[in-house]
XYZ file of C-alpha atoms in Angstrom:
727
model
C 20.476 -8.007 95.971
C 18.789 -10.278 93.960
C 17.005 -7.137 92.455
C 20.262 -5.457 91.598
C 21.599 -8.417 89.891
C 18.426 -8.732 87.748
C 18.131 -5.003 86.875
C 22.112 -5.254 86.129
C 21.349 -8.347 83.752
C 18.761 -6.433 82.182
C 20.733 -3.640 81.297
C 23.704 -5.848 79.982
C 20.939 -7.656 77.386
C 19.263 -4.539 76.418
C 23.141 -2.990 75.427
C 24.306 -6.226 73.712
C 20.872 -6.069 71.901
C 21.341 -2.779 71.017
C 25.101 -3.671 69.855
C 23.793 -6.500 67.818
C 21.565 -4.425 66.069
C 24.193 -2.089 64.924
C 26.265 -4.042 63.785
C 23.735 -6.262 61.807
C 22.347 -2.826 59.371
C 23.412 -3.135 55.837
C 25.478 -0.214 54.754
C 22.442 0.927 51.961
C 20.333 0.878 55.064
C 22.476 2.426 57.578
C 19.940 5.351 58.224
C 17.415 2.899 59.283
C 19.063 0.829 61.694
C 20.131 3.859 63.725
C 16.657 5.005 64.375
C 16.218 1.354 65.442
C 19.313 1.541 67.723
C 17.742 4.852 69.627
C 14.482 3.258 70.286
C 16.173 0.115 71.805
C 18.555 2.316 74.108
C 15.493 4.633 75.119
C 13.680 1.212 76.248
C 16.825 -0.577 77.481
C 15.148 -0.520 81.197
C 12.297 -2.337 80.038
C 12.876 -6.299 80.308
C 11.561 -9.066 79.094
C 8.670 -10.789 80.375
C 10.496 -13.170 82.849
C 12.950 -10.417 84.429
C 10.113 -8.318 84.825
C 8.305 -10.886 87.242
C 11.388 -11.529 88.940
C 11.926 -7.772 89.739
C 8.440 -7.473 91.330
C 9.129 -10.401 93.717
C 12.233 -8.485 95.272
C 10.822 -4.969 95.222
C 8.235 -6.609 97.743
C 11.037 -7.268 99.879
C 11.920 -3.738 99.849
C 15.881 -4.179 99.665
C 18.090 -1.286 100.883
C 20.210 0.838 98.251
C 23.420 -0.547 99.308
C 22.479 -4.070 98.137
C 21.588 -2.640 94.862
C 25.186 -1.137 94.400
C 26.877 -4.159 95.604
C 24.921 -6.428 92.711
C 26.735 -4.316 89.845
C 28.638 -6.710 88.490
C 32.502 -5.908 87.906
C 32.681 -6.343 84.197
C 30.066 -3.857 83.454
C 30.348 -0.587 81.776
C 30.468 2.639 82.985
C 27.064 3.334 81.173
C 25.681 0.395 82.502
C 26.957 1.387 86.058
C 25.173 4.852 85.925
C 22.216 3.119 84.688
C 22.135 0.907 87.681
C 22.742 3.668 89.970
C 19.925 6.084 88.583
C 17.784 3.018 88.837
C 19.228 2.089 92.493
C 18.258 6.016 93.650
C 14.917 5.652 91.928
C 13.819 2.431 93.903
C 14.709 4.007 97.015
C 12.407 6.750 96.814
C 9.810 4.273 96.974
C 9.395 0.986 99.020
C 7.349 -0.257 95.518
C 8.363 -0.088 91.711
C 6.663 2.972 90.151
C 3.473 1.611 88.060
C 5.569 2.936 84.876
C 8.127 0.265 85.313
C 5.675 -2.489 84.766
C 3.761 -0.910 81.589
C 7.397 -0.211 80.063
C 7.631 -4.069 80.788
C 4.704 -5.341 78.441
C 5.931 -2.746 75.969
C 9.262 -4.477 75.730
C 7.650 -7.969 75.645
C 5.428 -6.596 72.987
C 8.346 -5.429 70.832
C 10.265 -8.392 71.228
C 7.316 -10.683 70.302
C 7.095 -8.233 67.636
C 10.556 -8.102 66.056
C 10.535 -12.135 66.532
C 7.240 -12.384 64.356
C 8.435 -9.830 61.507
C 11.544 -11.830 61.233
C 9.583 -15.000 60.650
C 7.535 -13.667 58.175
C 10.864 -12.160 56.160
C 12.916 -15.444 57.080
C 10.531 -17.446 55.095
C 10.641 -14.876 51.939
C 14.349 -15.241 51.998
C 13.941 -19.001 52.288
C 11.133 -19.870 49.733
C 11.793 -17.144 47.166
C 15.721 -16.956 47.310
C 16.253 -20.359 48.615
C 18.867 -19.565 51.243
C 18.942 -18.018 54.766
C 18.985 -14.546 55.505
C 21.587 -12.291 55.781
C 21.510 -10.300 59.046
C 22.108 -7.042 57.668
C 18.877 -7.771 55.067
C 16.831 -9.316 57.477
C 16.986 -6.436 59.888
C 16.352 -3.780 57.007
C 13.487 -5.748 56.012
C 12.204 -6.236 59.869
C 12.551 -2.423 60.222
C 10.633 -1.688 57.144
C 7.485 -3.581 58.150
C 7.771 -2.596 62.176
C 8.070 1.300 60.757
C 5.140 0.809 58.744
C 7.106 1.749 55.697
C 5.493 -0.661 53.626
C 2.993 -3.617 53.685
C 3.547 -7.498 53.580
C 2.416 -7.272 49.953
C 5.576 -4.664 49.140
C 7.853 -6.523 50.905
C 6.983 -9.685 48.977
C 7.322 -7.651 46.133
C 10.918 -6.724 46.958
C 11.571 -10.352 47.266
C 9.709 -11.863 44.043
C 11.050 -8.952 41.822
C 14.433 -8.311 43.203
C 17.597 -8.805 40.525
C 18.486 -11.542 43.233
C 15.321 -13.569 42.163
C 15.109 -12.710 38.588
C 18.648 -14.237 37.846
C 17.331 -17.371 38.831
C 15.633 -17.444 35.334
C 12.675 -19.576 36.794
C 10.141 -20.787 34.576
C 6.211 -19.961 34.868
C 5.675 -23.458 36.527
C 8.782 -22.502 39.346
C 7.392 -19.342 39.373
C 3.704 -19.955 39.921
C 4.783 -22.852 42.563
C 7.182 -20.258 44.431
C 3.890 -18.035 44.882
C 1.994 -20.737 45.864
C 4.429 -21.738 48.973
C 4.703 -18.033 49.893
C 1.632 -16.628 49.389
C -0.570 -19.601 49.977
C 1.646 -21.405 52.530
C 1.047 -24.798 50.401
C 1.803 -26.585 47.005
C -0.252 -25.671 43.934
C -2.922 -27.785 43.073
C -2.716 -28.746 39.364
C -5.778 -27.019 37.795
C -5.017 -23.930 39.985
C -1.185 -23.630 38.592
C -2.472 -24.480 35.194
C -4.532 -21.999 35.263
C -1.789 -19.415 36.663
C 0.490 -20.546 33.896
C -2.391 -20.306 31.210
C -2.973 -16.713 31.883
C 0.556 -16.072 31.732
C 1.128 -17.915 28.444
C -2.299 -15.478 27.007
C 0.350 -12.462 27.874
C -0.200 -11.339 31.205
C 2.989 -10.241 33.192
C 4.239 -11.899 36.592
C 3.366 -8.887 38.163
C -0.575 -9.575 37.188
C -0.126 -13.423 39.102
C 1.568 -11.767 41.658
C -1.090 -9.403 42.316
C -3.776 -12.408 42.251
C -2.013 -14.405 45.073
C -1.778 -11.027 47.337
C -5.347 -10.678 47.504
C -5.909 -14.294 48.401
C -7.677 -15.452 51.613
C -4.835 -17.340 52.444
C -1.924 -14.622 52.021
C -4.038 -12.625 54.252
C -4.041 -15.244 56.899
C -0.186 -15.467 56.523
C 0.306 -11.900 56.927
C -2.336 -11.898 60.162
C -0.392 -14.472 61.883
C 3.009 -12.995 61.694
C 1.090 -9.615 62.604
C 2.159 -7.766 58.997
C -0.556 -5.388 57.139
C -1.144 -7.474 54.209
C -1.546 -4.220 52.121
C -2.477 -4.608 48.394
C -0.911 -4.493 44.528
C -1.865 -3.541 41.308
C 0.193 -3.971 38.531
C 0.903 -1.395 36.579
C 1.751 -3.089 33.065
C -0.518 -2.268 29.896
C -0.533 -5.983 28.813
C -2.369 -6.479 32.737
C -5.079 -3.924 32.032
C -7.511 -5.855 30.441
C -6.113 -9.504 30.282
C -8.548 -10.531 27.657
C -7.340 -7.661 24.980
C -4.107 -8.781 25.723
C -4.735 -12.742 24.925
C -6.400 -11.503 21.527
C -2.986 -10.246 20.547
C -1.150 -13.292 21.784
C -3.145 -15.611 19.756
C -2.570 -13.585 16.701
C 1.297 -14.582 17.584
C 0.429 -18.121 17.899
C -2.303 -18.576 15.145
C -0.384 -16.045 12.228
C 2.924 -16.029 13.051
C 3.501 -19.578 14.705
C 5.353 -18.504 17.453
C 5.190 -16.660 20.871
C 4.868 -12.905 21.560
C 7.617 -10.544 21.695
C 7.017 -7.960 24.793
C 7.733 -4.848 23.193
C 5.760 -5.894 20.100
C 2.266 -7.279 22.458
C 2.727 -3.821 24.483
C 2.550 -1.602 21.379
C -0.576 -3.512 20.038
C -2.255 -3.854 23.528
C -1.663 0.088 24.095
C -3.183 0.629 20.886
C -6.378 -1.491 21.289
C -6.777 -0.346 24.721
C -6.415 3.158 23.497
C -8.614 2.468 20.452
C -6.414 3.712 17.952
C -6.366 0.241 16.610
C -9.392 -1.691 15.663
C -9.909 -5.771 16.273
C -9.646 -5.986 12.553
C -6.794 -3.677 11.798
C -4.638 -5.945 14.745
C -5.366 -9.307 12.523
C -4.324 -7.623 9.456
C -1.682 -6.135 10.607
C -0.200 -9.522 11.809
C -1.588 -11.296 8.345
C 0.096 -8.440 6.164
C 3.505 -8.124 8.289
C 7.137 -9.164 6.093
C 7.214 -11.958 8.633
C 4.255 -13.374 7.865
C 4.651 -12.929 3.892
C 8.041 -14.355 4.154
C 6.334 -17.478 5.123
C 5.114 -17.934 1.585
C 1.597 -20.149 2.717
C -0.236 -21.358 -0.074
C -3.587 -20.199 -0.555
C -5.225 -23.335 1.377
C -2.786 -22.621 4.461
C -3.810 -19.376 4.807
C -7.634 -19.724 4.495
C -7.039 -22.455 7.341
C -5.346 -19.378 9.252
C -8.284 -17.236 8.839
C -10.635 -19.687 9.969
C -8.716 -20.086 13.076
C -8.304 -16.342 13.503
C -11.417 -15.185 12.363
C -13.942 -17.968 13.688
C -11.290 -19.601 16.329
C -12.412 -22.944 14.651
C -10.883 -25.142 11.747
C -12.402 -24.564 8.344
C -15.768 -26.080 6.889
C -15.316 -27.897 3.494
C -17.892 -25.827 1.350
C -16.655 -22.338 2.761
C -13.598 -22.751 2.189
C -13.838 -24.026 -0.875
C -16.119 -20.798 -1.827
C -12.864 -18.384 -0.241
C -10.900 -20.325 -3.034
C -12.900 -19.211 -5.705
C -12.573 -15.662 -4.690
C -8.818 -16.022 -4.426
C -8.702 -18.016 -7.817
C -10.771 -14.895 -9.406
C -7.842 -12.696 -8.781
C -9.278 -10.690 -5.770
C -6.438 -9.821 -3.056
C -5.802 -11.486 0.496
C -6.795 -8.179 1.832
C -10.188 -8.718 0.261
C -10.980 -11.785 1.807
C -9.574 -10.990 5.078
C -12.096 -8.244 4.920
C -14.659 -10.478 4.383
C -14.025 -12.649 7.396
C -13.673 -9.534 9.928
C -17.225 -8.765 8.150
C -18.542 -12.014 9.598
C -20.926 -12.305 12.533
C -18.917 -14.966 13.974
C -15.920 -12.371 14.021
C -17.567 -9.652 15.454
C -19.004 -12.015 18.235
C -15.469 -13.430 18.913
C -14.196 -9.211 19.350
C -17.060 -8.476 21.339
C -15.993 -11.806 23.931
C -12.364 -10.189 24.034
C -13.944 -6.430 24.664
C -12.364 -4.904 21.642
C -14.310 -3.551 18.048
C -13.810 -5.375 15.199
C -14.638 -2.236 12.680
C -14.317 -4.571 9.447
C -14.468 -1.704 7.204
C -10.921 -0.010 8.262
C -9.038 -2.683 6.432
C -11.591 -2.917 2.960
C -9.128 -3.222 0.191
C -8.597 -0.452 -1.956
C -6.690 -2.156 -4.971
C -8.382 -1.993 -7.978
C -8.685 -5.683 -8.429
C -11.038 -6.081 -5.303
C -13.485 -3.100 -6.743
C -15.116 -5.323 -9.301
C -15.251 -9.441 -8.783
C -16.182 -9.919 -12.111
C -14.349 -7.629 -13.869
C -11.238 -8.997 -12.408
C -12.501 -12.311 -13.183
C -12.839 -11.186 -16.899
C -8.770 -9.974 -16.872
C -8.183 -13.464 -15.040
C -9.228 -14.909 -18.170
C -7.309 -13.015 -20.240
C -4.269 -13.991 -18.296
C -5.358 -17.697 -18.258
C -6.075 -18.476 -22.090
C -4.238 -15.813 -23.927
C -0.900 -16.153 -21.686
C -1.270 -19.641 -20.091
C 0.042 -17.911 -16.289
C -1.531 -16.089 -13.380
C -0.616 -12.503 -13.482
C 0.958 -10.333 -10.861
C -0.917 -8.269 -8.604
C 0.488 -4.982 -9.694
C -0.562 -6.369 -13.648
C -3.704 -7.424 -12.514
C -4.663 -4.052 -10.828
C -3.115 -1.896 -13.639
C -5.573 -3.555 -15.961
C -8.585 -3.589 -13.791
C -7.916 0.111 -12.810
C -7.862 1.315 -16.583
C -10.609 -0.715 -17.415
C -12.670 0.686 -14.119
C -11.359 4.370 -14.961
C -12.312 3.757 -18.720
C -9.295 5.040 -19.861
C -9.089 1.682 -21.613
C -11.818 -0.381 -23.115
C -12.482 -4.253 -23.721
C -11.529 -4.232 -27.069
C -7.786 -2.337 -25.878
C -7.601 -5.300 -23.523
C -8.277 -7.919 -25.789
C -5.412 -6.716 -28.402
C -3.138 -5.897 -25.441
C -2.874 -9.995 -24.820
C -3.413 -10.947 -28.299
C -1.124 -9.132 -30.252
C 1.657 -9.012 -27.577
C 5.053 -10.952 -27.844
C 4.462 -13.220 -24.903
C 1.088 -14.617 -26.982
C 2.945 -14.582 -30.325
C 5.714 -16.801 -28.947
C 3.253 -19.297 -27.433
C 3.277 -20.251 -31.261
C -0.304 -20.926 -31.318
C -2.031 -22.485 -34.620
C -5.112 -20.494 -36.055
C -7.983 -22.768 -34.790
C -6.313 -22.588 -31.165
C -6.035 -18.777 -31.687
C -9.817 -18.641 -32.416
C -10.450 -21.120 -29.527
C -8.161 -18.482 -26.997
C -10.195 -15.324 -28.056
C -13.597 -16.862 -27.893
C -12.603 -18.367 -24.279
C -11.086 -14.943 -23.148
C -13.067 -12.473 -24.730
C -16.738 -14.418 -23.972
C -16.040 -16.884 -21.316
C -17.130 -19.742 -23.721
C -16.057 -21.996 -26.726
C -16.607 -21.369 -29.988
C -19.085 -23.067 -32.183
C -18.076 -25.371 -34.886
C -19.396 -22.965 -37.935
C -17.832 -20.161 -36.254
C -14.515 -21.446 -36.032
C -14.832 -22.643 -39.521
C -15.564 -19.178 -40.712
C -12.860 -17.772 -38.738
C -10.086 -20.039 -40.209
C -11.242 -19.218 -43.518
C -10.699 -15.119 -43.035
C -7.616 -15.680 -41.026
C -6.004 -18.035 -43.881
C -7.250 -15.796 -46.879
C -5.306 -13.162 -45.500
C -7.277 -11.824 -42.400
C -5.109 -10.001 -39.226
C -5.578 -11.919 -36.123
C -5.700 -8.234 -35.230
C -9.038 -7.865 -37.410
C -10.098 -11.001 -35.764
C -10.183 -9.623 -32.534
C -11.734 -6.520 -33.208
C -14.264 -7.765 -35.370
C -15.294 -10.081 -32.459
C -15.055 -7.049 -30.003
C -17.707 -5.291 -32.176
C -20.302 -8.484 -31.280
C -23.284 -7.209 -29.826
C -22.447 -10.419 -27.212
C -19.194 -8.930 -26.487
C -20.661 -5.277 -26.250
C -23.388 -7.134 -23.972
C -20.707 -8.255 -21.501
C -18.842 -4.922 -21.768
C -22.199 -2.868 -20.366
C -23.215 -5.414 -17.966
C -19.400 -5.117 -16.406
C -19.242 -1.264 -16.300
C -16.725 -1.160 -18.793
C -16.755 0.427 -22.378
C -16.258 -1.881 -25.268
C -14.346 0.864 -27.222
C -13.072 4.076 -25.674
C -14.032 6.985 -28.113
C -10.799 8.406 -30.032
C -7.760 6.440 -30.771
C -7.763 3.179 -29.821
C -4.564 1.283 -29.688
C -3.900 3.886 -32.580
C -5.602 1.694 -35.168
C -9.140 2.437 -34.208
C -11.147 5.310 -34.004
C -14.228 5.574 -31.893
C -17.125 7.923 -31.656
C -20.184 7.400 -29.469
C -18.876 3.948 -28.438
C -18.988 3.103 -32.259
C -15.989 2.012 -34.283
C -15.315 4.282 -37.198
C -15.317 2.892 -40.552
C -14.631 3.916 -44.109
C -13.025 7.437 -45.170
C -13.025 9.639 -41.873
C -11.590 13.224 -41.406
C -10.218 13.735 -37.995
C -8.566 17.071 -36.652
C -8.099 17.970 -40.008
C -6.238 14.762 -41.683
C -7.781 11.929 -43.945
C -7.895 8.262 -42.943
C -9.373 5.354 -44.471
C -10.561 2.607 -41.972
C -10.813 -0.838 -43.724
C -13.831 -2.345 -43.122
C -12.109 -5.461 -44.356
C -9.744 -5.496 -41.908
C -12.059 -4.992 -38.983
C -12.146 -0.917 -39.429
C -8.185 -0.527 -38.811
C -6.784 2.503 -40.174
C -5.054 1.779 -43.383
C -1.329 2.431 -43.925
C 0.953 2.473 -46.907
C -0.620 1.821 -50.129
C -4.336 1.122 -50.349
C -7.218 0.386 -52.932
C -10.063 2.718 -51.981
C -12.847 3.120 -54.292
C -11.427 2.494 -57.406
C -8.056 4.312 -56.611
C -4.809 3.485 -55.357
C -3.738 6.009 -52.809
C -0.720 6.065 -50.034
C -1.562 6.597 -46.212
C 1.678 7.284 -43.886
C 2.547 5.076 -41.233
C 0.401 7.320 -38.843
C -2.933 6.577 -41.301
C -2.680 10.015 -42.376
C -3.798 10.114 -46.252
C -0.761 11.561 -48.446
C -2.151 14.090 -50.805
C 0.967 14.531 -53.069
C 2.730 11.948 -54.055
C 5.240 13.808 -56.249
C 7.987 12.775 -53.944
C 6.599 9.462 -53.166
C 6.546 8.134 -56.649
C 9.345 9.999 -58.351
C 9.337 11.023 -61.999
C 6.576 8.605 -63.808
C 6.932 7.612 -67.517
C 3.652 8.914 -68.373
C 0.656 10.911 -66.447
C -2.799 11.356 -67.035
C -3.989 15.141 -66.604
C -7.541 16.250 -65.569
C -8.805 19.842 -65.766
C -12.351 20.474 -64.239
C -13.245 23.665 -65.448
C -15.960 25.118 -63.186
C -13.807 23.672 -59.817
C -10.336 25.590 -61.518
C -8.582 22.228 -60.414
C -6.097 20.413 -62.392
C -5.674 16.568 -61.204
C -2.459 14.208 -62.098
C -2.894 10.675 -62.245
C -0.087 8.069 -62.592
C -0.263 4.657 -63.999
C -0.969 1.785 -61.846
C 0.357 -1.185 -64.286
C -2.621 -2.917 -65.915
C -4.981 -0.698 -63.578
C -4.353 2.100 -65.645
C -3.807 5.694 -64.435
C -5.486 5.287 -60.993
C -3.041 6.760 -58.691
C -3.994 10.777 -57.694
C -0.433 12.256 -57.642
C -1.346 15.947 -56.903
C -4.424 18.474 -57.335
C -3.248 22.043 -58.572
C -5.323 25.315 -57.757
C -5.706 26.914 -61.353
C -7.925 29.681 -63.436
C -9.394 28.497 -66.335
C -11.414 30.486 -68.903
C -14.480 29.157 -68.110
C -16.214 28.720 -71.596
C -13.605 30.181 -73.444
C -11.546 26.960 -71.958
C -12.455 24.023 -74.284
C -13.922 20.596 -73.487
C -12.443 17.596 -74.750
C -9.390 15.359 -74.665
C -5.869 16.438 -75.703
C -2.458 15.850 -75.806
C 0.442 18.268 -74.841
C 2.006 19.454 -78.445
C 4.723 22.089 -77.348
C 6.788 23.628 -74.659
C 8.131 27.352 -73.958
C 10.357 28.470 -71.373
C 8.548 32.257 -71.884
C 5.936 32.796 -74.092
C 4.056 36.027 -75.168
C 0.553 35.961 -74.185
C -2.207 38.031 -74.862
C -1.555 41.618 -73.410
C 0.743 41.810 -74.827
C 2.127 39.831 -71.295
C 4.792 36.971 -70.825
C 4.399 33.732 -68.911
C 6.691 31.015 -67.915
C 6.926 27.294 -68.323
C 4.523 27.215 -70.900
C 2.633 23.598 -72.247
C 0.681 23.967 -75.294
C -2.942 21.900 -74.516
C -4.434 22.545 -77.584
C -4.474 25.780 -79.953
C -3.779 28.387 -78.160
C -4.546 26.882 -74.683
C -1.948 26.485 -72.540
C -0.610 25.426 -69.475
C 1.409 28.369 -67.839
C 2.568 30.716 -64.854
C 0.397 33.822 -63.699
C 1.467 36.348 -66.325
C 4.528 38.986 -66.066
C 4.755 42.217 -67.429
C 7.983 41.992 -68.798
C 9.565 39.100 -71.128
C 12.029 37.275 -68.881
C 11.730 39.557 -65.605
C 10.469 37.120 -62.967
C 9.993 40.532 -60.909
C 7.053 41.962 -62.850
C 4.390 39.046 -61.730
C 0.834 40.693 -61.965
C -0.256 40.324 -58.468
C -3.949 40.955 -59.023
C -4.351 37.956 -61.692
C -1.985 35.704 -58.896
C -4.506 36.615 -56.136
C -7.840 35.107 -58.214
C -6.054 31.668 -58.644
C -9.139 29.236 -57.602
C -11.517 31.113 -59.538
C -12.169 31.560 -63.486
C -10.137 34.495 -64.716
C -7.977 33.565 -67.685
C -8.938 33.878 -71.446
C -8.975 29.883 -71.876
C -5.331 28.790 -70.720
C -5.083 27.225 -67.694
C -3.051 29.715 -65.413
C -0.779 27.863 -62.471
C 1.626 29.294 -59.899
C 5.161 29.115 -61.386
C 6.190 25.971 -59.155
C 3.169 24.063 -60.582
C 3.516 25.086 -64.135
C 7.175 24.328 -63.860
C 6.640 20.902 -62.345
C 4.040 19.773 -65.675
C 6.965 21.292 -68.086
C 9.454 19.219 -66.454
C 7.686 16.003 -65.650
C 5.146 15.571 -68.562
C 6.550 14.536 -71.571
C 4.688 15.884 -75.230
C 1.561 13.676 -75.901
C 0.748 13.012 -72.340
C -3.316 13.173 -72.204
C -5.254 16.322 -70.858
C -9.203 15.753 -70.332
C -10.710 18.877 -69.460
C -14.107 18.591 -68.131
C -17.040 20.917 -66.941
C -17.895 19.263 -63.987
C -16.361 16.355 -61.706
C -15.596 15.209 -58.358
C -11.734 17.016 -57.177
C -11.665 13.416 -55.197
C -9.754 12.975 -51.745
C -7.470 15.378 -52.339
C -9.666 18.212 -52.683
C -8.799 21.903 -53.966
C -5.465 23.296 -52.530
C -5.475 26.775 -51.156
C -3.899 29.222 -53.213
C -1.111 32.017 -51.912
C -2.382 35.608 -51.674
C 0.194 38.069 -52.260
C 0.430 41.928 -51.083
C 0.717 44.498 -53.922
C 4.533 44.964 -53.452
C 5.189 40.915 -53.867
C 5.634 41.067 -57.475
C 7.190 37.397 -58.006
C 5.636 34.367 -57.360
C 6.977 32.739 -53.950
C 6.523 29.129 -55.615
C 9.327 30.013 -58.654
C 12.571 28.354 -57.691
C 14.538 31.035 -59.176
C 12.983 33.778 -57.238
C 12.640 32.118 -53.710
C 15.751 34.018 -52.607
C 13.977 37.225 -52.329
C 11.363 35.526 -49.928
C 14.440 34.353 -47.670
C 15.524 38.015 -47.865
C 11.913 39.611 -47.209
C 11.187 36.414 -44.682
C 7.892 36.246 -46.367
C 7.518 32.672 -47.752
């Protein structure tokens, strides 16, 4: 009877347990719960340890089948009764319990103990991580996971630590580490250990990395073993956790350069580049220093250098070293150039090696023009300091140094660019101050007293400041400086449109360039002459571009008197105008002509008469005739008919420029007419055998075809040229 009651009680307990598991299963883990229920029902005849011992005692008394039947409680369900009957029948077949009954009882006992252990493991996670008691559904779900070996202790712990519920607690790093100590080590944290874990997170690793560190501890292994849980392992898959030293390298850049904590996305991007070796250590550092965020901080050069010492040397600046770098910045070189210098130091190479990254300073070497030649940049800085009294903008400094390096401008151009600009003029510097400024900028030294007095004397006597600059630029001292810096003191060709250089030398005096004549005045720094100028005893006129004008008839207008010279062997007529008391020293124009050689008399004469048309030898006729002496006249090339300008002798016309007349001075119709119209009777005419045809040279003569029987310079016949489209 006792055995029947005990067996029935065992069935009831099993059924109740099965029922409890079903009701405790959360909706989202119903499949897991169902599997567990099936297992429980299949082992419902296995009893807890206390019940099993009682059953064995009663079996030895060999109770009858009827006693088992009567022992079934009235409240037992049909299923329980059926189970009881089956058990009774099995018992009746033998006078003792089958061996399998003892084995199943032991398994049930082990399962119960295991469940209790797993529940304890999970319960402490609820209590320590989530700070609450477990809900039945959740507890059973986690027990199922562990019991069926679908995850390890490490995996279940991860599920709690990184669950949305825990994340919402928004714990500090201190609180997080304290929780891990309690969960994984079963104790409160020691101060030094906790500080070490917190520092790792401050240096950029994720909480997953810290979690993984605790998982591998002996303490957590012991805790898992005590609950019968397979510890398992965990390794963070976050890129920041792959090499904590590399992550720490980037974090210190956030701290030292930007003065703030890292943002996770930015940190991940930098670390990824360093790990993949697509970014080098120097590039990473420069990326922070050249970022908009840092530039907006607008730190001074001194503050900038302090930051570099901390970033690249992991120490404060030494006085002498910082002063040396400050001097580099003061000379006009860029901050990138300075950063490149720090990045190439042995200290930084060792620092990068300690973090396991490659420094590669060459990848951030500056390409700015001002960083290519420190001495040259210092020269340009002197011009800004002494000419303009200010510091340059980076783009302007790069522009000047770039053009000097490429030799597209010269040292002379540099000087004129600064000392002839409006900005310098607006400073209102005296002549003495001007000379001092020029010396300091160009030569890097003060002017000596005799030199200062000499320059001031020149300036006071009318020499321009531009001329002073160019004369000093021609000094051997300045030329040597330019050669030392690798720049030209003057670029071949036009320099500022005022000077012309050839083979590095400034041209002086009369020069023919591209077919045009110029005069570079040695009394004005060899600057090209413009406007009126006295040269070699004559008064010339130069256009605004410096080109000598060789026909001043429209410049001067009609003068009250002229002087005419005929150079017989050159077949050239020269006309001069009077320059007041200086006499006839203004060359007006040269005409090409044909003289009669020895038949044209030499001497000085005065014009006597003029004729619109006049009969010449032949008979033939000339236009716009002016008598010089006796039968010698200025006249046009002759015509075969009197008054008919369409009967020009083409053969005679094409001989202009060579000796061809019988003594007269043959001219084009236009030139003969100008003398006829502008030179009054009594004009002095000098005929010489040989002479200097002057700067104007000998004009070219027209060459006409045989059918062109009119003079293209004849204003009365020009309509025919327009009709023919010939001149």
